[in-house]
Coordinates of N, CA and C in Angstrom, one line a residue:
M26 N 16.6 31.4 46.4 CA 17.4 32.5 46.4 C 16.4 33.2 44.8
S27 N 15.9 34.7 44.8 CA 14.8 34.9 43.7 C 15.9 36.2 43.4
I28 N 17.2 36.3 42.3 CA 18.0 37.2 41.5 C 17.2 38.1 40.6
K29 N 17.3 39.7 41.0 CA 16.1 40.9 40.4 C 17.2 41.7 39.5
L30 N 16.6 42.7 38.8 CA 17.3 43.7 38.2 C 17.7 44.9 39.3
G31 N 19.1 45.4 39.8 CA 19.1 46.0 40.5 C 19.6 45.3 41.7
D32 N 19.8 43.7 41.6 CA 20.2 43.2 42.9 C 22.0 43.2 42.7
T33 N 22.4 42.7 44.4 CA 23.8 42.7 44.5 C 24.0 41.6 44.0
A34 N 24.7 41.0 43.1 CA 25.0 39.6 42.1 C 25.8 39.0 43.7
P35 N 25.6 37.9 43.4 CA 26.1 36.9 45.1 C 27.6 36.6 44.8
N36 N 28.8 36.9 46.1 CA 29.7 36.5 45.2 C 30.3 34.9 45.7
F37 N 30.8 34.3 44.9 CA 31.0 32.7 45.0 C 32.4 32.3 45.4
Q38 N 32.9 31.4 45.9 CA 34.0 30.8 45.1 C 33.5 29.2 45.0
A39 N 34.3 29.2 43.6 CA 34.0 28.2 43.1 C 35.4 27.3 42.1
D40 N 35.4 25.7 42.1 CA 36.2 25.3 40.9 C 35.8 25.6 39.7
S41 N 36.6 25.7 38.7 CA 36.2 25.8 37.7 C 36.9 25.4 36.6
S42 N 37.1 26.0 34.9 CA 37.9 24.8 34.4 C 39.4 25.4 34.2
L43 N 39.5 26.5 34.3 CA 40.6 28.0 35.2 C 41.2 27.7 36.3
G44 N 40.8 26.8 37.3 CA 41.1 26.8 38.9 C 39.9 27.4 39.1
N45 N 40.7 27.7 40.9 CA 39.8 27.6 41.8 C 39.2 29.3 41.9
I46 N 38.2 29.8 41.3 CA 38.0 31.8 41.0 C 36.9 32.0 41.9
D47 N 37.3 33.5 42.7 CA 36.7 34.2 43.9 C 35.8 34.8 42.4
F48 N 34.8 34.9 42.5 CA 33.9 35.4 41.6 C 34.4 37.3 41.5
Y49 N 34.0 37.9 42.8 CA 34.5 39.0 42.8 C 35.6 39.8 42.4
E50 N 36.7 38.6 43.0 CA 38.4 38.6 42.2 C 38.7 38.7 40.6
Y51 N 37.7 38.1 39.9 CA 37.8 37.8 39.2 C 37.2 38.8 38.3
L52 N 35.5 39.3 38.9 CA 35.3 40.4 37.8 C 36.7 41.6 38.1
G53 N 36.4 41.9 39.3 CA 37.6 42.9 39.6 C 36.5 44.5 39.2
D54 N 37.1 45.5 38.7 CA 36.4 46.5 38.2 C 36.1 46.5 36.8
S55 N 35.7 45.1 36.0 CA 35.4 45.1 34.8 C 33.5 44.5 35.2
W56 N 32.9 45.3 34.3 CA 31.7 44.2 33.8 C 31.6 42.6 33.8
G57 N 30.4 42.1 33.7 CA 30.2 40.7 33.7 C 29.3 40.4 33.2
I58 N 29.4 39.0 32.2 CA 28.6 38.2 31.5 C 28.3 36.9 32.3
L59 N 27.6 36.5 33.3 CA 27.4 35.0 33.3 C 26.7 34.7 33.0
L60 N 26.8 33.5 32.1 CA 26.0 32.3 31.9 C 25.7 31.1 31.9
S61 N 24.3 30.6 32.0 CA 24.7 29.2 32.8 C 23.9 28.4 31.8
H62 N 24.3 27.0 31.9 CA 24.3 25.7 31.0 C 23.7 24.4 31.6
P63 N 22.9 23.7 30.8 CA 21.9 23.0 31.6 C 23.0 21.1 31.5
A64 N 24.6 21.4 31.0 CA 25.1 20.6 30.7 C 26.3 20.5 30.4
D65 N 27.5 20.3 30.0 CA 28.2 19.8 29.1 C 27.9 19.2 28.1
F66 N 28.4 19.0 27.1 CA 28.7 18.4 25.7 C 26.6 18.3 25.7
T67 N 26.4 19.8 25.1 CA 24.8 19.5 25.1 C 25.0 20.8 23.6
P68 N 24.7 20.6 22.6 CA 25.2 20.7 21.0 C 24.2 22.7 21.3
V69 N 23.4 22.5 21.3 CA 22.8 24.0 21.7 C 24.2 25.1 22.3
C70 N 24.4 24.6 23.6 CA 25.4 25.3 24.4 C 27.3 24.9 23.5
T71 N 27.1 24.1 22.9 CA 28.6 24.3 22.6 C 28.5 25.2 21.3
T72 N 27.5 25.9 20.3 CA 27.8 26.5 19.6 C 27.5 28.2 20.0
E73 N 26.8 27.9 21.3 CA 26.8 29.5 21.8 C 28.5 29.5 23.0
L74 N 29.2 28.5 23.4 CA 30.7 29.0 24.1 C 31.6 29.3 22.8
G75 N 31.3 28.6 21.9 CA 31.9 29.0 20.2 C 32.0 30.0 20.6
F76 N 30.4 30.3 20.2 CA 30.3 32.1 19.6 C 31.1 33.5 20.6
T77 N 30.6 33.0 21.7 CA 31.0 33.5 22.7 C 32.6 33.7 22.8
S78 N 33.6 32.6 22.9 CA 34.7 33.1 22.7 C 35.3 33.4 22.2
K79 N 34.6 33.7 20.3 CA 35.1 34.3 19.2 C 34.7 36.2 19.7
L80 N 33.4 36.6 20.7 CA 33.5 37.2 20.9 C 34.5 38.4 22.0
Q81 N 35.4 37.0 22.9 CA 35.8 37.5 23.7 C 36.7 39.0 24.2
S82 N 37.8 39.4 22.8 CA 38.1 40.2 22.5 C 37.1 41.7 22.1
D83 N 36.1 41.4 21.6 CA 35.7 42.5 21.6 C 34.6 42.9 23.0
F84 N 34.0 41.3 24.0 CA 34.0 42.2 25.5 C 34.7 42.3 26.0
E85 N 36.3 42.5 26.1 CA 37.4 42.6 26.4 C 37.5 44.5 26.6
K86 N 36.9 44.7 25.0 CA 37.5 46.4 24.6 C 36.5 46.5 25.3
K87 N 35.4 45.7 26.1 CA 34.4 47.5 26.5 C 34.3 46.4 27.9
N88 N 35.6 46.3 28.3 CA 35.4 46.0 29.8 C 34.9 45.2 30.2
T89 N 34.6 44.0 29.7 CA 33.4 43.4 30.2 C 34.1 41.7 30.2
K90 N 33.9 41.3 31.4 CA 34.7 39.7 31.8 C 33.3 38.9 31.5
V91 N 34.0 37.3 30.7 CA 33.1 36.2 30.4 C 33.0 35.4 31.5
I92 N 31.6 34.3 32.2 CA 32.1 33.1 33.0 C 31.2 32.7 32.8
A93 N 31.3 31.0 32.8 CA 30.5 30.3 32.0 C 29.5 29.5 33.1
L94 N 29.2 28.3 33.6 CA 28.8 28.0 34.6 C 27.8 26.4 33.7
S95 N 28.1 25.4 34.7 CA 27.4 24.3 33.9 C 27.5 23.3 35.6
V96 N 26.6 22.4 35.5 CA 26.6 21.4 36.9 C 27.4 20.2 36.5
D97 N 28.3 20.4 35.7 CA 29.1 19.1 35.4 C 30.5 19.2 36.0
G98 N 31.7 18.7 36.4 CA 32.8 18.5 36.9 C 33.7 19.4 36.2
V99 N 35.0 19.6 36.9 CA 36.0 20.6 35.7 C 36.3 19.5 35.0
E100 N 36.5 17.9 34.8 CA 37.3 17.1 33.6 C 36.6 16.8 32.6
D101 N 35.4 17.4 32.9 CA 34.4 17.3 32.1 C 34.8 18.3 30.8
H102 N 34.7 19.8 32.0 CA 34.4 20.6 31.3 C 35.4 20.9 30.5
K103 N 36.8 20.4 30.8 CA 37.8 20.4 30.0 C 38.0 19.8 28.9
K104 N 37.1 18.6 29.0 CA 37.1 17.9 27.8 C 36.6 18.4 26.3
W105 N 34.8 19.0 27.1 CA 33.9 19.4 26.4 C 34.7 20.9 26.2
I106 N 36.0 21.8 26.3 CA 36.1 22.6 25.9 C 37.1 22.8 24.5
D107 N 37.9 21.2 24.4 CA 38.3 20.4 23.2 C 37.0 20.6 22.4
D108 N 35.9 20.3 22.5 CA 35.4 19.8 21.3 C 34.7 21.1 21.2
I109 N 34.6 22.4 21.7 CA 34.2 23.6 21.6 C 35.3 24.5 20.4
N110 N 36.4 24.2 20.9 CA 37.3 24.5 20.0 C 37.2 23.9 19.0
E111 N 37.3 22.8 19.0 CA 37.5 21.4 17.3 C 36.1 21.9 16.6
T112 N 35.0 21.7 16.8 CA 33.7 21.9 16.5 C 33.3 23.6 15.9
Q113 N 34.0 24.7 17.0 CA 33.5 25.9 16.9 C 34.6 26.6 16.0
N114 N 35.9 26.2 15.9 CA 36.9 27.0 14.9 C 37.4 28.3 16.2
T115 N 37.8 27.7 17.6 CA 38.3 28.6 18.3 C 39.1 28.3 19.2
E116 N 38.9 29.1 20.2 CA 40.2 28.6 22.0 C 39.4 29.4 23.0
V117 N 38.9 28.6 23.3 CA 37.6 29.0 24.8 C 38.7 29.1 26.1
K118 N 38.4 30.7 26.6 CA 39.8 31.2 27.3 C 39.4 31.7 28.4
F119 N 37.9 31.7 28.4 CA 37.4 32.4 30.2 C 37.0 30.7 30.4
P120 N 36.8 31.0 32.0 CA 36.1 29.8 33.1 C 35.0 29.3 32.5
I121 N 35.3 27.9 33.1 CA 33.7 27.6 32.9 C 33.6 26.9 34.3
I122 N 32.6 27.2 35.0 CA 32.5 27.0 36.7 C 32.2 25.4 37.2
A123 N 32.5 25.0 37.6 CA 32.1 23.5 38.1 C 31.3 24.0 39.3
D124 N 29.7 23.5 39.1 CA 29.2 23.7 39.9 C 27.9 21.9 40.5
K125 N 28.3 21.5 40.9 CA 28.4 19.5 41.0 C 27.1 19.9 42.4
D126 N 27.6 20.9 43.1 CA 26.7 20.4 44.3 C 25.5 21.9 44.2
R127 N 25.8 22.3 43.1 CA 24.9 23.1 42.6 C 24.5 24.8 43.3
K128 N 25.1 24.8 44.3 CA 25.5 25.4 45.6 C 25.1 27.0 44.6
V129 N 26.0 27.3 43.8 CA 26.0 28.7 42.9 C 24.9 28.9 42.4
S130 N 23.5 27.8 41.3 CA 23.2 28.1 40.5 C 21.8 28.1 41.1
E131 N 22.0 27.9 42.9 CA 21.0 28.1 44.2 C 20.8 29.3 44.4
Q132 N 22.2 30.2 44.5 CA 22.0 31.2 44.7 C 21.6 32.2 43.9
Y133 N 21.4 31.6 42.6 CA 21.7 32.3 41.5 C 20.1 32.1 40.4
D134 N 19.5 31.2 41.3 CA 18.2 30.9 40.7 C 18.3 30.5 39.5
F135 N 19.1 29.6 39.0 CA 19.5 29.1 37.9 C 18.2 27.4 37.4
I136 N 17.9 27.2 39.1 CA 17.1 25.6 38.5 C 15.7 26.1 38.9
H137 N 15.2 25.8 37.9 CA 13.5 26.1 37.5 C 12.9 24.5 37.8
P138 N 12.7 24.4 38.9 CA 12.0 23.5 38.7 C 11.4 22.3 38.1
N139 N 10.2 23.2 37.2 CA 8.9 22.6 36.2 C 9.8 22.8 34.8
A140 N 11.4 23.0 35.1 CA 12.4 23.1 33.5 C 13.3 21.8 34.1
S141 N 13.6 21.6 34.7 CA 14.5 20.4 35.4 C 14.5 20.5 36.8
A142 N 14.2 19.6 37.4 CA 15.3 18.8 38.8 C 16.4 19.5 39.2
T143 N 17.3 19.1 38.2 CA 18.6 18.8 38.5 C 18.6 19.9 37.8
A144 N 19.1 20.4 36.3 CA 20.1 21.0 35.2 C 19.1 22.5 35.4
T145 N 20.5 23.1 35.7 CA 19.7 24.3 35.5 C 19.5 25.0 34.2
V146 N 19.1 26.2 34.5 CA 18.1 26.7 33.3 C 19.3 27.6 31.9
R147 N 19.0 28.0 30.6 CA 20.2 28.5 30.5 C 19.6 30.3 30.4
S148 N 20.0 30.9 31.2 CA 19.8 31.9 32.2 C 21.5 33.0 31.7
L149 N 21.3 34.3 31.3 CA 22.5 35.0 31.6 C 22.3 36.5 32.6
L150 N 23.4 36.8 32.8 CA 23.4 38.2 33.9 C 24.5 38.7 33.0
I151 N 24.2 40.3 33.2 CA 24.8 41.6 32.7 C 25.2 41.8 34.3
I152 N 26.4 42.1 34.7 CA 26.6 42.9 35.6 C 27.8 43.8 35.6
D153 N 27.0 44.7 36.7 CA 27.9 46.3 36.5 C 29.2 45.9 37.1
P154 N 30.3 46.9 36.7 CA 31.5 47.0 38.2 C 30.9 47.0 39.4
E155 N 30.0 47.7 39.4 CA 29.5 47.9 41.3 C 28.7 46.3 41.6
K156 N 28.6 45.6 40.7 CA 28.2 43.9 40.7 C 26.7 44.2 40.9
K157 N 26.2 45.4 41.1 CA 24.9 45.4 40.4 C 24.4 44.7 39.2
V158 N 23.0 43.7 39.0 CA 22.2 43.2 37.9 C 21.8 43.7 37.0
R159 N 22.9 43.8 35.6 CA 22.0 44.9 34.7 C 21.1 44.7 33.8
L160 N 20.8 43.2 33.5 CA 19.8 42.3 32.9 C 20.1 41.0 32.9
I161 N 18.8 40.1 32.8 CA 18.6 39.0 33.5 C 18.1 38.7 32.0
I162 N 18.7 37.4 31.3 CA 17.7 36.9 30.5 C 17.5 35.6 30.0
T163 N 16.5 34.8 30.7 CA 16.5 32.8 30.6 C 15.9 32.5 29.4
Y164 N 16.6 31.7 28.4 CA 16.0 30.9 27.3 C 15.6 29.6 28.0
P165 N 14.6 29.3 26.7 CA 14.4 28.2 26.5 C 15.6 26.8 25.9
A166 N 15.3 26.0 26.6 CA 16.5 24.9 26.4 C 16.7 25.1 24.8
S167 N 16.2 25.0 23.5 CA 16.3 24.5 22.5 C 16.3 25.4 21.5
T168 N 16.4 26.6 22.8 CA 16.4 28.2 21.9 C 18.1 28.6 21.8
G169 N 19.1 29.4 20.9 CA 20.3 29.5 21.4 C 20.1 31.0 21.7
R170 N 21.3 31.2 22.1 CA 21.0 33.3 22.9 C 21.8 34.1 21.9
N171 N 20.8 34.6 21.8 CA 21.6 35.7 20.7 C 22.5 37.0 21.1
F172 N 23.3 36.1 20.8 CA 24.7 37.6 21.4 C 24.9 38.8 20.9
N173 N 24.0 39.1 19.9 CA 24.3 40.4 18.6 C 22.7 41.3 20.1
E174 N 21.9 40.5 20.3 CA 21.1 41.1 22.0 C 21.9 41.9 22.7
I175 N 23.0 40.6 23.5 CA 23.2 40.2 24.6 C 24.3 41.6 24.3
N176 N 25.3 42.0 23.4 CA 26.1 42.8 23.2 C 25.5 45.0 22.6
R177 N 24.4 44.5 21.6 CA 23.6 45.3 22.7 C 23.0 46.4 23.4
V178 N 22.8 45.3 23.9 CA 22.8 45.8 25.9 C 24.0 46.3 26.1
L179 N 24.8 45.3 25.8 CA 25.9 45.9 26.8 C 26.0 47.4 26.2
D180 N 26.5 47.5 25.5 CA 27.1 49.2 24.6 C 26.0 50.0 25.1
S181 N 24.4 49.5 25.1 CA 23.2 50.6 25.7 C 24.1 50.5 27.6
L182 N 23.7 50.2 28.2 CA 24.2 50.2 29.5 C 25.3 50.8 29.9
Q183 N 25.9 50.5 28.7 CA 27.3 51.3 28.8 C 27.5 52.9 29.2
L184 N 26.8 53.3 27.1 CA 26.7 54.4 27.3 C 25.6 54.9 28.3
V185 N 24.5 54.5 29.1 CA 23.5 54.9 29.6 C 24.5 55.2 31.1
D186 N 25.4 54.6 31.7 CA 25.8 55.3 32.2 C 27.0 56.0 32.7
S187 N 27.5 56.5 31.3 CA 28.3 57.5 31.0 C 27.0 58.8 30.8
H188 N 26.4 58.5 30.0 CA 25.4 60.1 29.5 C 24.1 60.3 29.6
K189 N 23.4 60.7 30.2 CA 22.4 61.2 30.1 C 21.0 60.9 29.8
I190 N 20.7 59.8 28.8 CA 19.9 59.3 27.6 C 19.4 57.5 28.2
A191 N 18.8 57.4 27.8 CA 17.8 55.8 27.2 C 17.9 55.7 25.6
T192 N 17.9 54.8 25.4 CA 18.3 53.8 23.8 C 16.9 53.5 23.4
P193 N 16.9 53.7 22.4 CA 14.4 53.3 22.0 C 15.0 52.2 21.4
V194 N 13.6 51.6 20.8 CA 13.4 50.5 20.3 C 14.5 50.5 19.0
N195 N 14.9 49.1 19.1 CA 16.0 48.5 18.1 C 16.8 49.5 18.0
W196 N 17.2 50.0 19.2 CA 19.2 51.0 18.5 C 19.8 49.9 19.0
N197 N 20.7 50.2 17.6 CA 22.4 49.6 17.7 C 22.9 50.8 17.7
D198 N 24.7 50.8 18.4 CA 25.6 51.3 18.5 C 25.3 52.4 17.6
G199 N 25.8 53.6 17.7 CA 25.6 55.0 16.2 C 24.5 55.3 16.6
D200 N 23.1 54.6 16.8 CA 22.2 55.5 16.3 C 21.4 56.6 17.3
D201 N 20.6 57.3 16.6 CA 20.3 58.4 18.0 C 19.4 57.9 19.7
V202 N 19.9 58.4 20.4 CA 19.2 58.3 21.2 C 18.2 59.0 22.1
I203 N 17.6 58.7 22.8 CA 16.5 59.5 23.7 C 17.0 60.1 24.7
I204 N 16.5 61.7 25.2 CA 16.4 62.2 26.1 C 15.7 62.2 27.1
P205 N 15.5 61.5 28.3 CA 15.0 61.0 29.4 C 14.2 62.5 29.8
P206 N 12.7 62.6 30.0 CA 12.2 63.8 30.2 C 12.1 64.0 31.9
S207 N 12.8 63.4 32.5 CA 13.2 64.3 33.3 C 14.3 65.2 33.0
I208 N 14.5 65.6 31.7 CA 15.5 66.9 31.6 C 14.2 67.6 30.1
S209 N 14.6 68.8 30.7 CA 13.5 70.0 30.7 C 14.0 69.7 28.6
T210 N 13.5 70.4 27.7 CA 13.9 70.5 26.3 C 15.1 72.0 26.4
Q211 N 14.8 72.7 27.2 CA 16.2 73.7 27.1 C 17.0 73.7 27.5
D212 N 17.4 72.1 28.8 CA 18.4 71.7 29.4 C 18.6 71.1 28.7
A213 N 18.6 70.1 27.6 CA 19.0 69.3 26.9 C 19.5 69.9 26.6
K214 N 19.0 71.2 25.0 CA 20.3 72.1 24.4 C 21.3 72.1 24.8
N215 N 21.8 72.3 26.2 CA 22.6 72.6 26.3 C 23.9 71.6 27.2
I216 N 22.7 70.3 27.2 CA 23.8 69.2 27.5 C 24.4 68.6 26.0
F217 N 23.2 68.8 25.2 CA 23.2 67.4 23.8 C 23.4 68.5 23.3
P218 N 25.3 69.5 22.9 CA 25.7 69.8 22.0 C 25.4 69.7 20.1
K219 N 25.5 68.2 20.6 CA 24.6 67.4 18.3 C 23.6 68.2 18.3
G220 N 22.6 68.3 19.1 CA 20.7 69.0 18.6 C 19.8 68.3 19.7
V221 N 18.8 68.7 19.6 CA 17.6 68.3 20.0 C 16.7 68.0 18.6
T222 N 15.7 66.7 18.9 CA 15.0 67.1 18.2 C 13.4 66.1 19.1
E223 N 13.0 67.1 18.7 CA 11.6 66.7 19.9 C 10.2 65.9 18.6
I224 N 10.1 65.5 19.0 CA 8.8 64.7 18.5 C 7.1 65.4 19.1
K225 N 7.6 65.2 20.5 CA 6.5 65.1 21.6 C 7.3 65.6 22.6
P226 N 6.8 66.8 23.9 CA 7.8 67.0 24.8 C 7.9 66.1 25.7
Y227 N 7.4 64.6 25.6 CA 8.4 63.8 26.4 C 9.4 63.0 25.1
L228 N 8.8 63.0 23.7 CA 10.2 62.6 23.4 C 10.9 63.3 22.5
R229 N 12.2 63.1 22.6 CA 13.1 64.0 22.0 C 14.1 63.1 21.8
Y230 N 15.3 63.0 20.7 CA 15.9 62.6 20.1 C 17.4 63.5 20.2
T231 N 18.3 62.9 20.1 CA 19.4 64.0 19.9 C 20.7 62.2 19.1
P232 N 22.0 63.0 19.0 CA 22.7 61.9 17.9 C 23.2 61.0 19.2
Q233 N 23.9 59.9 19.0 CA 24.1 59.5 20.3 C 25.5 60.1 20.5
P234 N 26.2 60.4 21.9 CA 27.1 61.1 22.1 C 27.9 60.2 22.1
N235 N 29.5 60.9 21.8 CA 30.9 60.3 22.0 C 30.9 59.8 23.4
K236 N 31.2 58.5 23.0 CA 31.9 57.7 24.2 C 32.8 58.1 25.1

C-alpha cells in the first residue's frame, strides 16, 4: 500500500511501550506525528527520539501528539527508552509501537525493499485532525531528521488551515505570508487588514495573521 498526501491515514491497533493502542483513539481530535525507525538501539534514532521527547511539550501546545514505530518488540522498546533517557537527558513519554509482524509498516509503506527487505525506512508523517496525511518525509538511514523543519511545516499547515494564506520559501513563524492567486487584490485588502504588498499580480504578501 502506498500512502500519498491527502490520503486518509489508516487506523490500526498495536501493542506499544505504553500498552495497546488504537491509533485513531490515541490521536483523538489532535494533529499527529508518526515516525518510523529501522530498529531499536540504533544511534541516529536514539538522538532523534531524545530530541522529539524534548519537543513534546511544544507539540502539545500545538495540539499535536507524537507516536513512534519500530519493528522490535515491547521489551526492547522499554530498554531502548531507558537508554534514550540516559544518553539524551530526557524522559520519553510518547508511545513506541511494537511492529514485529510489520503489519503497520506495510500499511504505511515503511518497508522499501531496495533499502532493506526487513527494516522500516525512516519516514515521518504529519496527520491532521481529520486523519488526512499532510506531510511525508523519508530520510536515509545515515541522516538524522531535522525537527526544526518538521516544526516549521506543522506551524505552516496549522496557519494555512486557519487562514486563507500560503507560506513562502524558508518561512518561519512570524514572517510575512503569501496571498493565494485565487483571492483578488481588492478582496485581499478586505480580508487582510494588516496590509497587502503586491510584487506581481500573482505574488502578494501580508503580515502573518494572528493565530
